[in-house]
PDB file of C-alpha atoms in Angstrom:
ATOM      1  CA  MET A   1     -14.532  13.005   7.890  1.00 42.00           C
ATOM      2  CA  ALA A   2     -17.237  14.863   9.733  1.00 48.00           C
ATOM      3  CA  THR A   3     -14.869  16.196  12.449  1.00 49.00           C
ATOM      4  CA  ASP A   4     -12.452  19.081  12.317  1.00 57.00           C
ATOM      5  CA  THR A   5      -9.683  17.069  13.978  1.00 69.00           C
ATOM      6  CA  ALA A   6      -7.233  14.907  12.015  1.00 74.00           C
ATOM      7  CA  PRO A   7      -7.576  11.211  12.558  1.00 81.00           C
ATOM      8  CA  SER A   8      -5.059   9.715  14.984  1.00 88.00           C
ATOM      9  CA  PHE A   9      -3.127   6.857  13.266  1.00 93.00           C
ATOM     10  CA  THR A  10      -0.670   4.498  14.816  1.00 94.00           C
ATOM     11  CA  TRP A  11       0.954   1.456  13.289  1.00 95.00           C
ATOM     12  CA  ARG A  12       3.174  -1.476  14.048  1.00 96.00           C
ATOM     13  CA  ARG A  13       4.656  -4.412  12.146  1.00 96.00           C
ATOM     14  CA  VAL A  14       2.264  -7.231  11.417  1.00 97.00           C
ATOM     15  CA  THR A  15       2.767 -10.308  13.552  1.00 97.00           C
ATOM     16  CA  GLU A  16       1.592 -13.823  13.040  1.00 97.00           C
ATOM     17  CA  GLU A  17      -1.154 -13.115  15.559  1.00 98.00           C
ATOM     18  CA  ASP A  18      -2.643 -10.665  13.048  1.00 98.00           C
ATOM     19  CA  PHE A  19      -3.038 -13.214  10.242  1.00 98.00           C
ATOM     20  CA  PRO A  20      -6.690 -14.061  11.057  1.00 98.00           C
ATOM     21  CA  LEU A  21      -7.530 -10.361  10.872  1.00 97.00           C
ATOM     22  CA  LEU A  22      -5.643  -9.968   7.529  1.00 97.00           C
ATOM     23  CA  ARG A  23      -7.381 -13.017   6.204  1.00 97.00           C
ATOM     24  CA  ALA A  24     -10.788 -11.621   7.143  1.00 97.00           C
ATOM     25  CA  TRP A  25      -9.934  -8.269   5.460  1.00 97.00           C
ATOM     26  CA  LEU A  26      -8.635  -9.971   2.322  1.00 97.00           C
ATOM     27  CA  GLU A  27     -11.941 -11.888   2.060  1.00 96.00           C
ATOM     28  CA  ARG A  28     -14.054  -8.756   2.124  1.00 96.00           C
ATOM     29  CA  PRO A  29     -15.391  -7.895  -1.318  1.00 94.00           C
ATOM     30  CA  HIS A  30     -14.115  -4.323  -1.378  1.00 93.00           C
ATOM     31  CA  VAL A  31     -10.587  -5.559  -0.663  1.00 94.00           C
ATOM     32  CA  ALA A  32     -10.701  -8.884  -2.623  1.00 90.00           C
ATOM     33  CA  ARG A  33     -11.662  -7.007  -5.785  1.00 91.00           C
ATOM     34  CA  TRP A  34      -8.312  -5.187  -5.964  1.00 92.00           C
ATOM     35  CA  TRP A  35      -5.941  -7.338  -3.920  1.00 92.00           C
ATOM     36  CA  ASN A  36      -6.990 -10.647  -5.531  1.00 90.00           C
ATOM     37  CA  HIS A  37      -5.216 -12.546  -2.756  1.00 91.00           C
ATOM     38  CA  GLU A  38      -5.575 -16.203  -1.732  1.00 93.00           C
ATOM     39  CA  THR A  39      -7.185 -16.264   1.723  1.00 94.00           C
ATOM     40  CA  SER A  40      -6.473 -19.689   3.074  1.00 96.00           C
ATOM     41  CA  PRO A  41      -4.494 -19.666   6.353  1.00 96.00           C
ATOM     42  CA  GLU A  42      -1.579 -21.291   4.451  1.00 96.00           C
ATOM     43  CA  ALA A  43      -1.607 -18.532   1.784  1.00 96.00           C
ATOM     44  CA  VAL A  44      -1.746 -15.736   4.381  1.00 97.00           C
ATOM     45  CA  GLU A  45       1.177 -17.344   6.243  1.00 97.00           C
ATOM     46  CA  ARG A  46       3.107 -17.809   2.975  1.00 96.00           C
ATOM     47  CA  ASP A  47       2.666 -14.208   1.866  1.00 95.00           C
ATOM     48  CA  PHE A  48       2.835 -12.293   5.184  1.00 97.00           C
ATOM     49  CA  GLY A  49       4.919 -14.657   7.363  1.00 97.00           C
ATOM     50  CA  PRO A  50       8.388 -13.776   5.956  1.00 97.00           C
ATOM     51  CA  SER A  51       7.760 -10.086   6.598  1.00 96.00           C
ATOM     52  CA  ALA A  52       6.329 -10.746  10.096  1.00 97.00           C
ATOM     53  CA  ARG A  53       9.426 -12.749  10.937  1.00 96.00           C
ATOM     54  CA  GLY A  54      11.835 -10.096   9.504  1.00 95.00           C
ATOM     55  CA  GLU A  55      12.968 -12.346   6.610  1.00 96.00           C
ATOM     56  CA  GLU A  56      11.785  -9.881   3.952  1.00 95.00           C
ATOM     57  CA  PRO A  57      13.130  -6.305   3.504  1.00 95.00           C
ATOM     58  CA  ASN A  58       9.644  -4.872   3.251  1.00 96.00           C
ATOM     59  CA  GLU A  59       7.372  -3.839   6.090  1.00 96.00           C
ATOM     60  CA  ASP A  60       3.772  -4.987   6.522  1.00 97.00           C
ATOM     61  CA  LEU A  61       2.275  -2.453   8.858  1.00 97.00           C
ATOM     62  CA  LEU A  62      -1.045  -2.847  10.706  1.00 97.00           C
ATOM     63  CA  VAL A  63      -2.610   0.629  10.879  1.00 96.00           C
ATOM     64  CA  PHE A  64      -4.808   1.645  13.804  1.00 96.00           C
ATOM     65  CA  LEU A  65      -7.289   4.482  13.969  1.00 93.00           C
ATOM     66  CA  ASP A  66      -7.735   5.704  17.543  1.00 90.00           C
ATOM     67  CA  GLY A  67      -6.424   2.334  18.722  1.00 91.00           C
ATOM     68  CA  SER A  68      -8.643   0.170  16.579  1.00 93.00           C
ATOM     69  CA  PRO A  69      -7.356  -1.861  13.571  1.00 96.00           C
ATOM     70  CA  LEU A  70      -8.136   0.047  10.351  1.00 96.00           C
ATOM     71  CA  GLY A  71      -5.987  -1.277   7.573  1.00 96.00           C
ATOM     72  CA  LEU A  72      -2.678  -2.526   6.225  1.00 97.00           C
ATOM     73  CA  VAL A  73       0.160  -0.716   4.516  1.00 96.00           C
ATOM     74  CA  GLN A  74       3.028  -2.518   2.839  1.00 96.00           C
ATOM     75  CA  ARG A  75       6.138  -0.377   2.532  1.00 97.00           C
ATOM     76  CA  SER A  76       9.150  -1.338   0.555  1.00 97.00           C
ATOM     77  CA  ARG A  77      12.182   0.057  -1.224  1.00 97.00           C
ATOM     78  CA  TYR A  78      12.220  -0.527  -4.979  1.00 97.00           C
ATOM     79  CA  ARG A  79      15.961  -1.353  -4.807  1.00 96.00           C
ATOM     80  CA  ASP A  80      15.042  -4.396  -2.689  1.00 97.00           C
ATOM     81  CA  TYR A  81      12.743  -5.701  -5.405  1.00 96.00           C
ATOM     82  CA  PRO A  82      14.522  -5.168  -8.664  1.00 96.00           C
ATOM     83  CA  GLY A  83      12.006  -7.045 -10.801  1.00 95.00           C
ATOM     84  CA  TYR A  84       9.279  -4.705  -9.665  1.00 95.00           C
ATOM     85  CA  ARG A  85      11.476  -1.674 -10.206  1.00 96.00           C
ATOM     86  CA  ASP A  86      12.415  -2.899 -13.701  1.00 96.00           C
ATOM     87  CA  GLU A  87       8.807  -3.401 -14.632  1.00 96.00           C
ATOM     88  CA  LEU A  88       7.978   0.181 -13.568  1.00 97.00           C
ATOM     89  CA  ALA A  89      11.119   1.831 -15.064  1.00 96.00           C
ATOM     90  CA  PRO A  90       9.853   2.065 -18.650  1.00 97.00           C
ATOM     91  CA  LEU A  91       7.002   4.281 -17.402  1.00 98.00           C
ATOM     92  CA  THR A  92       8.881   6.607 -15.095  1.00 98.00           C
ATOM     93  CA  GLU A  93      12.233   7.203 -13.467  1.00 97.00           C
ATOM     94  CA  VAL A  94      12.619   5.021 -10.368  1.00 97.00           C
ATOM     95  CA  PRO A  95      15.390   6.536  -8.289  1.00 97.00           C
ATOM     96  CA  GLU A  96      17.639   4.214  -6.201  1.00 94.00           C
ATOM     97  CA  ASN A  97      16.079   5.612  -2.993  1.00 96.00           C
ATOM     98  CA  ALA A  98      12.404   5.334  -4.051  1.00 98.00           C
ATOM     99  CA  VAL A  99       9.839   3.726  -1.786  1.00 98.00           C
ATOM    100  CA  SER A 100       6.582   2.004  -2.616  1.00 97.00           C
ATOM    101  CA  LEU A 101       3.412   1.736  -0.551  1.00 97.00           C
ATOM    102  CA  ASP A 102       0.446  -0.558  -0.977  1.00 95.00           C
ATOM    103  CA  TYR A 103      -2.567  -0.175   1.219  1.00 95.00           C
ATOM    104  CA  LEU A 104      -6.059  -1.268   2.179  1.00 95.00           C
ATOM    105  CA  ILE A 105      -8.735  -0.353   4.617  1.00 95.00           C
ATOM    106  CA  GLY A 106     -10.203  -3.512   6.043  1.00 95.00           C
ATOM    107  CA  ASP A 107     -13.530  -2.397   7.467  1.00 88.00           C
ATOM    108  CA  PRO A 108     -16.061  -1.552   4.755  1.00 89.00           C
ATOM    109  CA  GLY A 109     -17.673   0.886   7.148  1.00 87.00           C
ATOM    110  CA  SER A 110     -14.510   2.984   7.155  1.00 89.00           C
ATOM    111  CA  VAL A 111     -14.343   3.323   3.359  1.00 90.00           C
ATOM    112  CA  GLY A 112     -15.490   6.558   1.777  1.00 87.00           C
ATOM    113  CA  ARG A 113     -14.902   8.660   4.871  1.00 88.00           C
ATOM    114  CA  GLY A 114     -11.595  10.272   3.905  1.00 87.00           C
ATOM    115  CA  LEU A 115      -9.554   7.902   5.990  1.00 93.00           C
ATOM    116  CA  GLY A 116      -7.635   6.420   3.014  1.00 93.00           C
ATOM    117  CA  PRO A 117      -6.018   9.681   1.998  1.00 95.00           C
ATOM    118  CA  ALA A 118      -5.310  10.566   5.625  1.00 95.00           C
ATOM    119  CA  MET A 119      -3.747   7.150   6.242  1.00 94.00           C
ATOM    120  CA  ILE A 120      -1.609   7.410   3.079  1.00 96.00           C
ATOM    121  CA  ARG A 121      -0.524  10.956   3.960  1.00 96.00           C
ATOM    122  CA  ALA A 122       0.436   9.872   7.492  1.00 95.00           C
ATOM    123  CA  LEU A 123       2.505   6.905   6.212  1.00 95.00           C
ATOM    124  CA  VAL A 124       4.254   9.014   3.580  1.00 97.00           C
ATOM    125  CA  GLU A 125       5.204  11.616   6.203  1.00 96.00           C
ATOM    126  CA  ARG A 126       6.438   8.891   8.526  1.00 95.00           C
ATOM    127  CA  THR A 127       8.453   7.405   5.690  1.00 97.00           C
ATOM    128  CA  TRP A 128      10.583  10.522   5.631  1.00 97.00           C
ATOM    129  CA  THR A 129      11.413   9.986   9.301  1.00 95.00           C
ATOM    130  CA  ASP A 130      11.757   6.209   9.240  1.00 95.00           C
ATOM    131  CA  ASP A 131      13.893   6.090   6.116  1.00 95.00           C
ATOM    132  CA  PRO A 132      16.253   9.111   5.914  1.00 95.00           C
ATOM    133  CA  GLU A 133      17.520   7.889   2.539  1.00 95.00           C
ATOM    134  CA  ALA A 134      14.020   7.806   0.937  1.00 97.00           C
ATOM    135  CA  GLY A 135      13.829  10.508  -1.663  1.00 97.00           C
ATOM    136  CA  CYS A 136      10.369   9.829  -3.041  1.00 98.00           C
ATOM    137  CA  VAL A 137       7.352   7.547  -2.811  1.00 98.00           C
ATOM    138  CA  ILE A 138       6.156   6.038  -6.109  1.00 98.00           C
ATOM    139  CA  ILE A 139       2.880   4.122  -6.288  1.00 98.00           C
ATOM    140  CA  PRO A 140       1.427   2.533  -9.384  1.00 98.00           C
ATOM    141  CA  VAL A 141      -2.320   1.826  -9.256  1.00 97.00           C
ATOM    142  CA  VAL A 142      -4.550   0.075 -11.777  1.00 96.00           C
ATOM    143  CA  ALA A 143      -6.447   2.788 -13.685  1.00 96.00           C
ATOM    144  CA  ALA A 144      -9.798   1.074 -13.053  1.00 95.00           C
ATOM    145  CA  ASN A 145      -9.365   1.531  -9.276  1.00 95.00           C
ATOM    146  CA  ARG A 146     -10.585   5.130  -9.200  1.00 95.00           C
ATOM    147  CA  ALA A 147     -11.020   5.171  -5.387  1.00 93.00           C
ATOM    148  CA  SER A 148      -7.398   4.267  -4.873  1.00 94.00           C
ATOM    149  CA  TRP A 149      -5.909   6.792  -7.296  1.00 96.00           C
ATOM    150  CA  ARG A 150      -8.232   9.511  -6.002  1.00 96.00           C
ATOM    151  CA  ALA A 151      -7.037   8.708  -2.461  1.00 96.00           C
ATOM    152  CA  LEU A 152      -3.469   9.164  -3.654  1.00 97.00           C
ATOM    153  CA  GLU A 153      -4.338  12.528  -5.195  1.00 98.00           C
ATOM    154  CA  LYS A 154      -6.096  13.648  -2.007  1.00 96.00           C
ATOM    155  CA  ALA A 155      -3.023  12.526  -0.033  1.00 96.00           C
ATOM    156  CA  GLY A 156      -0.878  14.941  -2.092  1.00 97.00           C
ATOM    157  CA  LEU A 157       0.663  12.589  -4.668  1.00 98.00           C
ATOM    158  CA  ARG A 158       0.742  13.619  -8.293  1.00 98.00           C
ATOM    159  CA  ARG A 159       0.257  11.503 -11.376  1.00 98.00           C
ATOM    160  CA  VAL A 160       3.607  11.338 -13.229  1.00 98.00           C
ATOM    161  CA  ALA A 161       2.984   8.501 -15.741  1.00 98.00           C
ATOM    162  CA  GLU A 162       0.629   5.970 -17.122  1.00 97.00           C
ATOM    163  CA  GLY A 163       1.140   2.781 -19.013  1.00 97.00           C
ATOM    164  CA  ASP A 164       0.836  -0.976 -18.976  1.00 97.00           C
ATOM    165  CA  LEU A 165       1.840  -3.014 -15.977  1.00 96.00           C
ATOM    166  CA  GLU A 166       0.787  -6.470 -14.833  1.00 93.00           C
ATOM    167  CA  PRO A 167      -2.403  -6.054 -12.779  1.00 92.00           C
ATOM    168  CA  ASP A 168      -2.882  -7.789  -9.423  1.00 88.00           C
ATOM    169  CA  ASN A 169      -6.220  -9.051 -10.623  1.00 88.00           C
ATOM    170  CA  PRO A 170      -6.219 -10.735 -14.049  1.00 89.00           C
ATOM    171  CA  ILE A 171      -9.687  -9.366 -14.763  1.00 90.00           C
ATOM    172  CA  ASP A 172      -8.208  -5.862 -14.888  1.00 93.00           C
ATOM    173  CA  ASP A 173      -6.749  -4.091 -17.905  1.00 94.00           C
ATOM    174  CA  ARG A 174      -2.987  -3.510 -17.809  1.00 96.00           C
ATOM    175  CA  LEU A 175      -3.355   0.310 -17.790  1.00 97.00           C
ATOM    176  CA  HIS A 176      -1.931   1.783 -14.583  1.00 97.00           C
ATOM    177  CA  TYR A 177      -1.466   5.305 -13.313  1.00 98.00           C
ATOM    178  CA  VAL A 178       1.752   6.106 -11.471  1.00 98.00           C
ATOM    179  CA  TYR A 179       1.822   8.534  -8.628  1.00 98.00           C
ATOM    180  CA  ARG A 180       4.735  10.193  -6.874  1.00 98.00           C
ATOM    181  CA  VAL A 181       5.595  12.471  -4.034  1.00 98.00           C
ATOM    182  CA  ASP A 182       9.106  13.739  -3.373  1.00 98.00           C
ATOM    183  CA  ARG A 183      10.666  14.278   0.057  1.00 97.00           C
ATOM    184  CA  PRO A 184       9.948  17.869   1.097  1.00 94.00           C
TER     185      PRO A 184
END
């Protein structure tokens, strides 16, 4: 960022009214490449509706920068998704109280400005407050997505493992880097 002040992020749970915005973001090439998500209204409803209605244990959070929508962060506890935890466990220890984040910046004009690391850092810090049991945040990222893993490094996470995991996009290799930050 060109300014000396930290960006001001706020967030709230995604609601069904946000689905058109999520759909538009998921269709953008810089997001579609890595999220590989169906973008029909039915697919967005299917995949984000249960969280928006509180039927899923995860949180889909719409992130705002100075009051304007910037991106999406999905936050979940590994213990709530044992299949995901079990896939990751051969690569690194996944404590019972570990949390995962997945993220995107929707506006291509906001990419490459240092907002990703700042957004990740803000959500990690907020995780310690929102979830007093959370002991660490563990995030696997496909090795080919250099921008994503560099954002994690700039946000203060450290690479703790690498190995094969199922990629979100079938065109990607299975190699993933796993990043972690522990509660201070």
